[in-house]
Amino acid sequence: MSEIRNIAIIAHVDHGKTTLVDAMLKQSGVFRENQKIVERVMDRNDLEKERGITIISKNLSIQRPDMKVNVVDTPGHADFGGEVERVLMMVDSVLLLVDAFDGPMPQTRFVLKKALTLGHCPVVVINKIDRPGARPTEVVEMVFDLFCELDANEHQLDFPIVYTSAKFGISKMEPSDEDSNLDPLFEVIRTRVPAPSGDPEAPLQMQVTSLDYDDYIGRTGTGKIVNGRIRAGETVAVIDRDGKVRSSKVTKLLGYVGLQQVEIPDAMAGDIVTVAGFEDISIGETIASLNNPVSLPFLSIDEPTLSMNFIVNGSPFAGKEGKFVTSRQLRERLMRELRTNVSLRVEETDNTDSFKVSGRGELHLSILIENMRREGFELAVSKPEVIYREIDGVRCEPMEYLTIDVPEEYQGTVIEKLGSRKAEMVSMSPMDGVVRIEFIIPARGLIGFRTEFLTDTRGTGTLNHVFHEYAPYKGPIIGRKNGVLIAIETAETVAYSLWTLQDRGTMFVSPGTRVYEGMIIGQHNKENDLVVNACRGKKLTNVRSSGTDEAVRLITPNILTLEQALEYISDDELVEVTPQSIRLRKKYLDANDRKKYEKKSK
């Protein structure tokens, strides 16, 4: 046990966690000399590779001459905070990675607060010291201020600092030191990260913190052995949230060697292992000794703050592009997601074709939707809505801590726009031609703001936010100001018709796109919705002189991504998601039905 070190790497998104893991693996002899190594080897699924972010936490093991390091790579986005929270329960310390230019960001604050609350003493890693404009000394001071702000104790405030460039695989104890490999970082891990504190001779206790499924061995659970020993083939007790005990057999016991899971005969306290043979096990349950079953404290995960309705696709194009279209298939898929996604909540509604799905944020839910559409599902989703709570008789709503980096010339526009969304400025500080502004804003004030923000700042601003707290309701917020252009019939769009409609607004479709009545094909320049015909061809005449025909010059349409579509829609609109298309539509496709809905809502 004295040779084991269990650490998690935590940081804000894109600060270099996965790149640092790559460098640690390469310098530990995990790969063969002739082995082809891809970048960000820990990003295993397609979405992680495409977006360049970590979505699911992953385990690996690095064997050094003097120690074995179990490393957990965690997500950096606040919407996947549920992954980070449960991972922190099975490690003994954390590497807090901070960008040498950006400094502490919202997710840094969030994960550090969780780590300090659990009593961990972080190792601070100042990464990207080779980045132009890097200011490592200032960033260290900012990190220290953040520790003080989060009420760190004296032992936690005495944190070791390592300066690294994960991209080039170098680390050093002072910015002025000569470049070295990652040995200085491994030495700090060996000397400053405590060994596991469990008792190998005590009765078995192991808490499951993540789940997976294997086609050959079935459902698997991963966690740290807190006390005792576990052996392949033995029968153990499983204790659920309510304290009920059931028995099950460990069919396989898996450990980690580098990135690979390998079968092992036994393991003892302090090690992180994966067990198979538990078809009904859930996250947070305790695997214990059958003779002396003692439960560990159940994992507490922050509750969801945002919800939307997942609805069976009822458009005229339903069933033409996907394989799974029924409410039964949709329900089964959502219930399957609940087994591993601990931050998700699914509720059945009065309508059998609709399910209320709650998560930690728009990205959390949109990743689920994207995975479902790639699996062949068709569905419609409603506008995201925040989840209100009643606290001491007061209606409260979730607030977000928002950090914006924007060029100085755009700061006035950004502050004005956020003021109308009930944001309160916390601080403003200049940084080398860029201004960092921090706000506390209602979560509903951020819905639809990102696209507007990128437009206002000409794509030069960056925006990050993390859940802050629940606070009293701030009053109504004005939503989207523009109306939409709605198709009048089911047909293919024609270039000539789209050309004639360009003066009315911004198009969301290109020529030759199949549309149906009630589908949204663009944004109107005015506040009201407008029903248009985008499928009408040009009338033929006998005149064929060169001067009579005007050249059809189309402006490039604004094709919305899934996240942009979810942000854009209003209460009476839906996003239709299929494996091939993302369409915007009105809830009521018929114009007369929409008029009745408007009268009823007024």
Coordinates of C-alpha atoms in Angstrom, one line a residue:
M1 CA 0.0 0.0 0.0
S2 CA 2.9 2.4 0.7
E3 CA 3.9 2.3 -2.9
I4 CA 0.4 3.2 -4.3
R5 CA -0.6 6.8 -5.2
N6 CA -4.2 7.5 -6.2
I7 CA -4.6 10.9 -7.9
A8 CA -7.2 12.7 -10.1
I9 CA -6.3 15.4 -12.6
I10 CA -8.8 18.3 -12.3
A11 CA -8.9 21.5 -14.3
H12 CA -11.0 23.9 -16.4
V13 CA -11.8 22.7 -19.9
D14 CA -8.9 22.9 -22.4
H15 CA -6.2 23.6 -19.8
G16 CA -4.3 20.4 -20.8
K17 CA -5.3 17.5 -18.5
T18 CA -5.5 14.9 -21.2
T19 CA -2.3 16.1 -22.9
L20 CA -0.4 15.9 -19.6
V21 CA -1.7 12.3 -19.2
D22 CA -0.3 11.5 -22.7
A23 CA 3.1 12.8 -21.6
M24 CA 3.1 10.9 -18.4
L25 CA 2.3 7.7 -20.2
K26 CA 5.0 8.2 -22.9
Q27 CA 7.7 8.8 -20.3
S28 CA 6.7 5.8 -18.2
G29 CA 7.4 3.2 -20.8
V30 CA 3.7 2.2 -21.3
F31 CA 4.0 2.3 -25.1
R32 CA 6.4 0.2 -27.3
E33 CA 9.1 2.1 -29.2
N34 CA 7.4 1.3 -32.6
Q35 CA 3.9 1.8 -31.4
K36 CA 1.8 4.4 -33.2
I37 CA 0.4 6.8 -30.6
V38 CA -2.5 9.1 -31.3
E39 CA -2.8 12.5 -29.6
R40 CA -5.1 12.7 -26.5
V41 CA -5.1 8.9 -26.2
M42 CA -7.5 9.0 -23.3
D43 CA -10.3 10.6 -25.5
R44 CA -11.8 7.4 -26.6
N45 CA -15.2 8.1 -28.1
D46 CA -16.0 10.0 -31.2
L47 CA -17.5 13.0 -29.5
E48 CA -14.5 13.5 -27.2
K49 CA -12.2 13.4 -30.2
E50 CA -14.3 15.8 -32.3
R51 CA -14.8 18.4 -29.6
G52 CA -11.5 18.0 -27.9
I53 CA -13.0 17.7 -24.5
T54 CA -13.2 15.0 -21.9
I55 CA -16.8 13.9 -21.2
I56 CA -16.3 10.6 -19.2
S57 CA -13.7 10.1 -16.5
K58 CA -11.2 7.3 -17.2
N59 CA -8.7 5.3 -15.2
L60 CA -5.2 4.3 -16.0
S61 CA -2.1 3.0 -14.0
I62 CA 1.5 4.1 -14.4
Q63 CA 4.2 1.9 -12.9
R64 CA 7.3 3.8 -11.8
P65 CA 10.4 2.2 -10.3
D66 CA 9.5 3.4 -6.8
M67 CA 5.6 3.6 -6.9
K68 CA 2.4 2.7 -8.7
V69 CA 0.3 5.8 -9.7
N70 CA -3.4 5.3 -10.4
V71 CA -4.5 8.3 -12.4
V72 CA -8.0 9.4 -13.2
D73 CA -8.5 11.8 -16.1
T74 CA -11.7 13.9 -15.3
P75 CA -13.9 16.1 -17.5
G76 CA -13.2 19.8 -17.5
H77 CA -16.7 21.2 -18.3
A78 CA -19.0 22.2 -15.5
D79 CA -21.9 20.3 -17.0
F80 CA -20.1 17.0 -16.3
G81 CA -19.4 17.9 -12.7
G82 CA -21.1 14.7 -11.5
E83 CA -18.3 12.7 -13.0
V84 CA -15.7 14.8 -11.1
E85 CA -17.6 14.6 -7.8
R86 CA -17.7 10.9 -7.6
V87 CA -14.1 10.4 -8.8
L88 CA -12.8 12.6 -6.0
M89 CA -14.2 10.1 -3.5
M90 CA -11.8 7.4 -4.7
V91 CA -8.5 9.3 -4.8
D92 CA -6.1 10.5 -2.1
S93 CA -5.1 13.8 -3.7
V94 CA -5.5 15.8 -6.9
L95 CA -3.3 17.6 -9.5
L96 CA -4.9 21.0 -10.0
L97 CA -4.0 22.0 -13.5
V98 CA -4.1 25.8 -14.2
D99 CA -3.3 27.5 -17.5
A100 CA -0.2 29.8 -17.1
F101 CA -2.0 32.6 -19.0
D102 CA -5.7 32.1 -18.2
G103 CA -5.3 31.5 -14.5
P104 CA -8.1 30.0 -12.4
M105 CA -11.4 29.7 -14.3
P106 CA -15.0 28.9 -13.2
Q107 CA -14.5 25.1 -13.3
T108 CA -11.2 25.4 -11.5
R109 CA -13.2 27.0 -8.6
F110 CA -15.9 24.3 -8.7
V111 CA -13.6 21.3 -8.7
L112 CA -11.1 22.8 -6.2
K113 CA -14.0 23.5 -3.7
K114 CA -15.1 19.9 -3.9
A115 CA -11.5 18.6 -3.4
L116 CA -10.9 20.9 -0.4
T117 CA -14.2 19.9 1.2
L118 CA -13.1 16.2 1.0
G119 CA -9.8 17.2 2.8
H120 CA -7.5 16.6 -0.2
C121 CA -4.2 18.6 -0.3
P122 CA -3.8 19.5 -4.0
V123 CA -0.6 19.6 -6.0
V124 CA -0.8 22.8 -8.2
V125 CA 0.5 22.3 -11.7
I126 CA 1.0 25.5 -13.7
N127 CA 0.7 24.3 -17.3
K128 CA 1.4 25.8 -20.7
I129 CA 4.4 27.8 -19.5
D130 CA 5.6 27.9 -23.1
R131 CA 2.5 29.8 -24.2
P132 CA 3.0 33.4 -25.5
G133 CA 1.9 35.8 -22.7
A134 CA 2.3 33.2 -20.0
R135 CA 2.4 34.8 -16.5
P136 CA 3.1 31.9 -14.1
T137 CA 4.1 34.0 -11.1
E138 CA 0.8 36.0 -11.3
V139 CA -1.2 32.9 -11.8
V140 CA 0.3 31.3 -8.7
E141 CA -0.8 34.4 -6.7
M142 CA -4.3 34.0 -8.2
V143 CA -4.4 30.3 -7.2
F144 CA -3.4 31.2 -3.6
D145 CA -6.1 33.8 -3.4
L146 CA -8.6 31.2 -4.7
F147 CA -7.5 28.8 -2.0
C148 CA -8.0 31.5 0.7
E149 CA -11.4 32.4 -0.8
L150 CA -12.5 28.8 -0.5
D151 CA -11.5 28.5 3.2
A152 CA -8.6 26.1 2.7
N153 CA -6.8 25.1 5.9
E154 CA -3.1 25.8 6.7
H155 CA -2.0 22.4 5.5
Q156 CA -3.9 22.8 2.1
L157 CA -2.5 26.3 1.7
D158 CA 1.0 24.9 1.8
F159 CA 0.6 23.4 -1.7
P160 CA 3.6 22.3 -3.8
I161 CA 3.9 24.0 -7.2
V162 CA 5.2 22.4 -10.4
Y163 CA 5.6 24.3 -13.7
T164 CA 4.9 22.2 -16.8
S165 CA 4.5 22.2 -20.6
A166 CA 2.4 19.1 -21.2
K167 CA 2.7 19.5 -24.9
F168 CA 6.5 19.1 -24.8
G169 CA 6.6 16.8 -21.8
I170 CA 8.7 19.0 -19.5
S171 CA 8.3 20.0 -15.8
K172 CA 10.4 22.0 -13.3
M173 CA 10.1 23.3 -9.8
E174 CA 10.8 27.0 -10.7
P175 CA 10.1 28.9 -13.9
S176 CA 13.8 29.8 -14.1
D177 CA 15.0 26.2 -13.9
E178 CA 16.3 24.3 -16.9
D179 CA 13.8 22.2 -18.8
S180 CA 13.6 18.7 -17.6
N181 CA 11.3 15.7 -18.3
L182 CA 8.4 14.9 -16.0
D183 CA 10.6 13.4 -13.3
P184 CA 10.2 16.5 -11.0
L185 CA 6.4 16.1 -11.2
F186 CA 6.5 12.4 -10.4
E187 CA 8.9 13.1 -7.5
V188 CA 6.3 15.6 -6.1
I189 CA 3.6 13.0 -6.4
R190 CA 5.7 10.5 -4.6
T191 CA 6.6 12.8 -1.7
R192 CA 3.5 15.0 -1.3
V193 CA 0.6 12.7 -2.2
P194 CA -0.3 10.4 0.7
A195 CA -0.5 6.6 0.3
P196 CA -4.0 5.1 0.8
S197 CA -5.1 4.9 4.5
G198 CA -7.1 1.7 4.5
D199 CA -6.5 -1.5 6.5
P200 CA -5.9 -4.6 4.3
E201 CA -6.7 -6.9 7.2
A202 CA -10.1 -5.3 8.0
P203 CA -13.4 -6.6 6.4
L204 CA -13.9 -5.7 2.8
Q205 CA -15.3 -2.3 1.9
M206 CA -15.3 -0.9 -1.7
Q207 CA -17.5 1.8 -3.1
V208 CA -18.6 1.8 -6.8
T209 CA -18.0 5.2 -8.4
S210 CA -18.4 4.4 -12.1
L211 CA -20.2 1.8 -14.2
D212 CA -19.5 0.3 -17.7
Y213 CA -20.8 -2.5 -19.8
D214 CA -18.8 -5.2 -21.7
D215 CA -20.3 -7.5 -24.3
Y216 CA -18.4 -10.5 -22.9
I217 CA -18.5 -10.0 -19.1
G218 CA -21.6 -7.9 -18.7
R219 CA -21.9 -4.9 -16.3
T220 CA -18.8 -3.8 -14.5
G221 CA -18.3 -1.4 -11.5
T222 CA -15.1 0.5 -10.8
G223 CA -14.0 1.9 -7.4
K224 CA -11.3 2.1 -4.7
I225 CA -11.0 -0.7 -2.1
V226 CA -11.2 1.3 1.1
N227 CA -10.5 -1.7 3.5
G228 CA -9.8 -5.4 3.2
R229 CA -9.1 -7.6 0.2
I230 CA -11.1 -8.8 -2.7
R231 CA -10.6 -12.0 -4.8
A232 CA -11.9 -13.2 -8.1
G233 CA -14.5 -15.9 -7.6
E234 CA -15.5 -15.0 -4.0
T235 CA -19.1 -14.2 -2.9
V236 CA -19.5 -10.7 -1.5
A237 CA -22.3 -8.5 -0.1
V238 CA -23.7 -5.5 -1.9
I239 CA -25.3 -2.8 0.2
D240 CA -27.7 -0.3 -1.5
R241 CA -28.8 3.2 -0.6
D242 CA -31.4 2.0 1.8
G243 CA -29.0 -0.4 3.6
K244 CA -30.5 -3.5 2.1
V245 CA -27.9 -6.3 1.7
R246 CA -27.8 -8.8 -1.2
S247 CA -25.1 -11.3 -2.2
S248 CA -23.3 -11.6 -5.5
K249 CA -20.2 -13.4 -6.9
V250 CA -17.2 -11.6 -8.3
T251 CA -16.9 -13.4 -11.7
K252 CA -13.9 -11.3 -12.8
L253 CA -11.5 -8.9 -11.1
L254 CA -9.7 -6.4 -13.4
G255 CA -6.8 -4.1 -12.6
Y256 CA -5.0 -1.5 -14.7
V257 CA -1.6 -1.7 -16.5
G258 CA -1.2 1.5 -18.4
L259 CA -4.3 2.0 -20.4
Q260 CA -5.2 -1.7 -20.5
Q261 CA -7.5 -3.6 -18.1
V262 CA -5.9 -6.9 -17.1
E263 CA -7.4 -9.8 -15.2
I264 CA -5.9 -10.1 -11.7
P265 CA -6.5 -12.8 -9.0
D266 CA -6.9 -10.4 -6.0
A267 CA -6.4 -6.8 -4.8
M268 CA -6.2 -5.1 -1.5
A269 CA -7.0 -1.8 0.2
G270 CA -5.8 1.3 -1.6
D271 CA -6.1 -0.1 -5.2
I272 CA -8.6 1.0 -7.8
V273 CA -10.1 -2.1 -9.5
T274 CA -13.1 -3.1 -11.7
V275 CA -15.4 -6.0 -10.7
A276 CA -17.8 -8.0 -12.9
G277 CA -20.7 -10.2 -12.0
F278 CA -23.1 -7.6 -10.6
E279 CA -25.9 -7.2 -13.1
D280 CA -28.0 -4.8 -10.9
I281 CA -25.2 -2.8 -9.1
S282 CA -25.6 1.0 -9.0
I283 CA -23.2 3.9 -8.4
G284 CA -22.7 4.7 -4.7
E285 CA -23.4 1.1 -3.5
T286 CA -20.9 -0.6 -1.2
I287 CA -19.3 -4.0 -2.0
A288 CA -18.5 -5.5 1.5
S289 CA -17.6 -8.7 3.3
L290 CA -20.4 -11.2 3.3
N291 CA -19.7 -12.1 7.0
N292 CA -19.4 -8.5 8.1
P293 CA -21.3 -6.1 5.7
V294 CA -20.7 -2.5 6.7
S295 CA -21.8 0.3 4.3
L296 CA -19.7 3.4 3.4
P297 CA -21.4 6.8 3.3
F298 CA -23.5 7.0 0.1
L299 CA -22.3 9.4 -2.6
S300 CA -24.0 12.7 -2.7
I301 CA -24.2 14.3 -6.2
D302 CA -25.4 17.9 -6.9
E303 CA -28.9 18.0 -8.3
P304 CA -29.8 19.0 -11.9
T305 CA -30.5 22.6 -12.7
L306 CA -32.0 22.4 -16.2
S307 CA -34.7 20.3 -17.8
M308 CA -36.3 19.7 -21.2
N309 CA -38.9 17.4 -22.7
F310 CA -37.8 14.5 -24.9
I311 CA -40.8 13.8 -27.2
V312 CA -41.5 11.1 -29.8
N313 CA -40.9 12.7 -33.3
G314 CA -44.3 13.6 -34.7
S315 CA -43.3 15.5 -37.8
P316 CA -44.3 14.6 -41.4
F317 CA -40.8 13.2 -41.9
A318 CA -40.9 10.9 -38.8
G319 CA -39.4 7.5 -39.4
K320 CA -37.6 8.3 -42.7
E321 CA -34.1 8.8 -41.3
G322 CA -33.9 6.9 -38.0
K323 CA -34.3 3.3 -36.7
F324 CA -35.8 4.0 -33.3
V325 CA -38.9 6.2 -33.3
T326 CA -41.4 4.8 -30.7
S327 CA -42.0 5.9 -27.1
R328 CA -41.0 2.4 -25.8
Q329 CA -37.6 2.6 -27.5
L330 CA -37.1 6.2 -26.3
R331 CA -38.0 5.2 -22.7
E332 CA -35.7 2.2 -22.7
R333 CA -32.8 4.3 -23.9
L334 CA -33.3 7.0 -21.3
M335 CA -33.6 4.4 -18.5
R336 CA -30.4 2.7 -19.7
E337 CA -28.6 6.1 -19.5
L338 CA -29.7 6.5 -15.9
R339 CA -27.5 3.5 -14.9
T340 CA -24.3 5.3 -15.6
N341 CA -25.2 9.0 -15.8
V342 CA -25.6 9.8 -12.1
S343 CA -26.4 13.5 -12.7
L344 CA -29.3 12.8 -15.0
R345 CA -33.0 12.5 -13.9
V346 CA -35.8 11.1 -16.0
E347 CA -39.5 11.6 -15.2
E348 CA -42.6 10.3 -17.0
T349 CA -45.2 12.9 -17.8
D350 CA -49.0 12.8 -18.4
N351 CA -48.3 12.3 -22.1
T352 CA -47.0 8.8 -22.8
D353 CA -45.0 10.2 -25.7
S354 CA -43.0 12.7 -23.7
F355 CA -40.4 12.4 -20.9
K356 CA -39.0 15.2 -18.7
V357 CA -35.2 14.9 -18.7
S358 CA -33.1 17.0 -16.2
G359 CA -29.4 17.5 -16.2
R360 CA -26.6 19.8 -15.1
G361 CA -26.6 22.1 -18.2
E362 CA -27.3 22.5 -21.9
L363 CA -24.0 20.6 -22.8
H364 CA -24.8 17.7 -20.5
L365 CA -28.2 17.2 -22.2
S366 CA -27.0 18.0 -25.7
I367 CA -24.3 15.3 -25.5
L368 CA -27.0 12.8 -24.6
I369 CA -29.1 13.9 -27.5
E370 CA -26.1 13.7 -29.9
N371 CA -25.2 10.2 -28.7
M372 CA -28.8 9.1 -29.2
R373 CA -29.0 10.5 -32.8
R374 CA -25.8 8.7 -33.7
E375 CA -27.3 5.5 -32.4
G376 CA -30.3 5.9 -34.8
F377 CA -32.9 7.6 -32.6
E378 CA -35.4 10.2 -33.8
L379 CA -36.9 12.6 -31.3
A380 CA -38.1 16.1 -30.7
V381 CA -36.8 18.2 -27.7
S382 CA -38.3 21.3 -26.2
K383 CA -36.7 24.5 -25.0
P384 CA -34.4 24.1 -21.9
E385 CA -36.0 25.3 -18.7
V386 CA -34.4 25.9 -15.3
I387 CA -35.5 24.0 -12.3
Y388 CA -36.9 26.2 -9.5
R389 CA -36.8 25.3 -5.8
E390 CA -38.8 26.4 -2.8
I391 CA -36.2 27.3 -0.1
D392 CA -37.7 28.6 3.3
G393 CA -40.9 29.6 1.5
V394 CA -39.1 31.6 -1.2
R395 CA -39.1 30.7 -4.8
C396 CA -35.4 30.3 -5.8
E397 CA -33.6 29.7 -9.1
P398 CA -30.1 28.5 -10.1
M399 CA -27.4 31.1 -10.5
E400 CA -24.3 30.7 -12.6
Y401 CA -20.8 32.2 -12.0
L402 CA -19.9 33.6 -15.4
T403 CA -16.4 34.5 -16.6
I404 CA -16.0 36.4 -19.9
D405 CA -12.7 37.3 -21.6
V406 CA -13.3 39.9 -24.3
P407 CA -11.3 42.6 -26.2
E408 CA -11.7 46.0 -24.6
E409 CA -13.7 47.5 -27.5
Y410 CA -16.6 45.1 -26.9
Q411 CA -16.8 45.2 -23.1
G412 CA -19.6 47.9 -23.1
T413 CA -21.8 45.9 -25.4
V414 CA -21.4 42.7 -23.3
I415 CA -22.1 44.5 -20.0
E416 CA -25.2 46.1 -21.5
K417 CA -26.6 42.8 -22.9
L418 CA -25.9 41.0 -19.6
G419 CA -27.5 43.8 -17.6
S420 CA -30.9 43.1 -19.4
R421 CA -30.5 39.4 -18.4
K422 CA -30.3 40.2 -14.7
A423 CA -26.5 39.7 -14.4
E424 CA -24.6 41.3 -11.5
M425 CA -20.9 42.2 -12.1
V426 CA -18.5 40.8 -9.5
S427 CA -15.2 41.9 -10.9
M428 CA -13.4 43.4 -13.9
S429 CA -9.6 43.1 -14.6
P430 CA -7.5 43.9 -17.7
M431 CA -5.2 41.2 -19.1
D432 CA -2.9 42.2 -21.9
G433 CA -5.4 43.9 -24.2
V434 CA -8.3 41.6 -23.0
V435 CA -10.7 42.4 -20.2
R436 CA -11.8 39.6 -17.8
I437 CA -15.3 40.3 -16.4
E438 CA -17.0 38.1 -13.9
F439 CA -20.8 38.0 -13.3
I440 CA -23.4 36.1 -11.2
I441 CA -26.3 35.6 -13.5
P442 CA -29.5 33.5 -13.5
A443 CA -29.1 30.2 -15.4
R444 CA -32.1 31.1 -17.6
G445 CA -30.3 34.4 -18.5
L446 CA -27.6 32.4 -20.3
I447 CA -30.1 30.4 -22.5
G448 CA -29.6 31.8 -26.0
F449 CA -26.8 34.2 -24.9
R450 CA -23.8 32.4 -26.3
T451 CA -24.7 32.8 -30.0
E452 CA -25.6 36.5 -29.4
F453 CA -22.3 37.0 -27.5
L454 CA -20.2 35.5 -30.4
T455 CA -21.9 37.8 -32.8
D456 CA -21.4 40.9 -30.7
T457 CA -17.7 40.2 -30.1
R458 CA -17.1 39.1 -33.7
G459 CA -16.1 35.6 -32.4
T460 CA -13.2 37.0 -30.4
G461 CA -14.7 36.6 -26.9
T462 CA -14.6 33.5 -24.7
L463 CA -17.4 32.6 -22.2
N464 CA -17.3 30.0 -19.3
H465 CA -19.7 29.4 -16.5
V466 CA -20.4 27.1 -13.6
F467 CA -23.2 26.6 -11.1
H468 CA -22.9 29.0 -8.2
E469 CA -25.9 28.7 -5.9
Y470 CA -29.7 28.9 -5.6
A471 CA -30.9 32.5 -5.0
P472 CA -34.4 34.2 -4.9
Y473 CA -36.1 34.6 -8.3
K474 CA -34.8 37.7 -10.1
G475 CA -37.9 38.5 -12.2
P476 CA -38.8 38.1 -15.8
I477 CA -36.1 38.1 -18.5
I478 CA -36.8 39.2 -22.1
G479 CA -36.3 36.3 -24.5
R480 CA -35.7 36.2 -28.2
K481 CA -36.7 39.5 -29.9
N482 CA -37.0 38.2 -33.5
G483 CA -39.8 36.1 -35.0
V484 CA -39.3 33.3 -37.4
L485 CA -40.0 32.4 -41.0
I486 CA -42.3 29.4 -41.2
A487 CA -42.8 27.1 -44.2
I488 CA -46.3 27.0 -45.7
E489 CA -46.1 23.6 -47.4
T490 CA -44.3 20.3 -47.7
A491 CA -41.9 20.4 -50.6
E492 CA -38.2 21.2 -51.6
T493 CA -36.9 24.7 -51.2
V494 CA -36.1 26.5 -54.4
A495 CA -33.2 29.0 -54.9
Y496 CA -35.4 31.6 -56.5
S497 CA -37.8 31.6 -53.6
L498 CA -35.1 31.8 -51.0
W499 CA -33.5 34.7 -53.0
T500 CA -36.8 36.6 -52.8
L501 CA -37.1 36.0 -49.1
Q502 CA -33.5 37.1 -48.2
D503 CA -34.7 40.6 -47.4
R504 CA -37.2 39.3 -44.9
G505 CA -34.6 37.6 -42.6
T506 CA -31.7 35.1 -42.2
M507 CA -32.2 31.7 -43.8
F508 CA -31.6 28.4 -41.9
V509 CA -31.9 26.2 -45.0
S510 CA -30.2 25.9 -48.4
P511 CA -31.8 25.2 -51.8
G512 CA -33.0 21.6 -52.3
T513 CA -33.9 21.1 -48.6
R514 CA -37.0 19.1 -47.9
V515 CA -39.3 21.2 -45.6
Y516 CA -42.8 20.7 -44.2
E517 CA -45.7 22.9 -43.1
G518 CA -44.9 24.5 -39.7
M519 CA -41.1 24.0 -40.1
I520 CA -38.9 27.0 -39.2
I521 CA -36.7 27.9 -42.2
G522 CA -35.2 31.2 -41.0
Q523 CA -35.3 34.2 -38.6
H524 CA -37.6 37.1 -39.4
N525 CA -36.1 40.6 -39.2
K526 CA -39.2 41.8 -37.2
E527 CA -40.7 40.6 -34.0
N528 CA -43.6 38.6 -35.5
D529 CA -43.6 35.2 -37.1
L530 CA -44.2 35.1 -40.8
V531 CA -45.5 32.2 -42.9
V532 CA -43.7 32.1 -46.3
N533 CA -43.4 29.9 -49.4
A534 CA -39.8 28.9 -50.0
C535 CA -40.8 26.2 -52.6
R536 CA -42.3 28.4 -55.3
G537 CA -40.4 28.3 -58.6
K538 CA -40.0 31.2 -61.1
K539 CA -42.9 31.7 -63.5
L540 CA -41.9 30.8 -67.1
T541 CA -42.4 33.4 -69.8
N542 CA -41.7 33.7 -73.5
V543 CA -39.2 36.5 -72.9
R544 CA -35.6 35.2 -73.2
S545 CA -33.6 38.4 -73.5
S546 CA -30.4 38.7 -71.4
G547 CA -31.7 41.8 -69.5
T548 CA -34.9 40.3 -68.1
D549 CA -33.4 37.6 -65.8
E550 CA -31.8 38.7 -62.6
A551 CA -28.9 36.7 -61.2
V552 CA -29.9 34.7 -58.1
R553 CA -27.2 35.4 -55.5
L554 CA -27.9 33.6 -52.2
I555 CA -26.4 34.6 -48.9
T556 CA -24.8 31.6 -47.1
P557 CA -27.5 30.2 -44.8
N558 CA -26.9 30.0 -41.0
I559 CA -27.0 26.2 -40.4
L560 CA -27.5 25.8 -36.7
T561 CA -25.7 23.2 -34.6
L562 CA -27.6 21.2 -32.0
E563 CA -26.5 23.4 -29.1
Q564 CA -27.4 26.6 -31.1
A565 CA -30.8 25.2 -32.0
L566 CA -31.6 24.4 -28.4
E567 CA -30.6 27.9 -27.3
Y568 CA -32.5 29.5 -30.2
I569 CA -36.0 28.0 -29.9
S570 CA -38.9 29.7 -27.9
D571 CA -41.5 28.0 -25.7
D572 CA -43.8 27.2 -28.6
E573 CA -41.1 25.6 -30.7
L574 CA -39.2 22.2 -30.8
V575 CA -36.0 20.9 -32.2
E576 CA -36.4 17.8 -34.3
V577 CA -33.3 15.6 -34.1
T578 CA -32.6 12.7 -36.4
P579 CA -29.4 10.8 -37.4
Q580 CA -29.2 12.9 -40.6
S581 CA -30.8 16.3 -39.7
I582 CA -31.5 18.9 -37.1
R583 CA -34.7 20.9 -37.9
L584 CA -36.5 23.6 -36.0
R585 CA -40.3 23.5 -36.0
K586 CA -43.4 24.9 -34.3
K587 CA -45.1 22.7 -31.7
Y588 CA -48.3 23.2 -33.7
L589 CA -47.6 22.7 -37.4
D590 CA -51.0 24.0 -38.6
A591 CA -51.4 27.8 -38.7
N592 CA -55.0 27.6 -37.2
D593 CA -53.8 25.5 -34.3
R594 CA -51.0 28.1 -33.6
K595 CA -53.5 30.9 -33.5
K596 CA -55.6 28.9 -31.0
Y597 CA -52.5 28.3 -28.9
E598 CA -51.5 32.0 -28.9
K599 CA -55.0 33.0 -27.8
K600 CA -55.0 30.4 -25.0
S601 CA -51.5 31.4 -23.8
K602 CA -52.5 35.1 -23.7

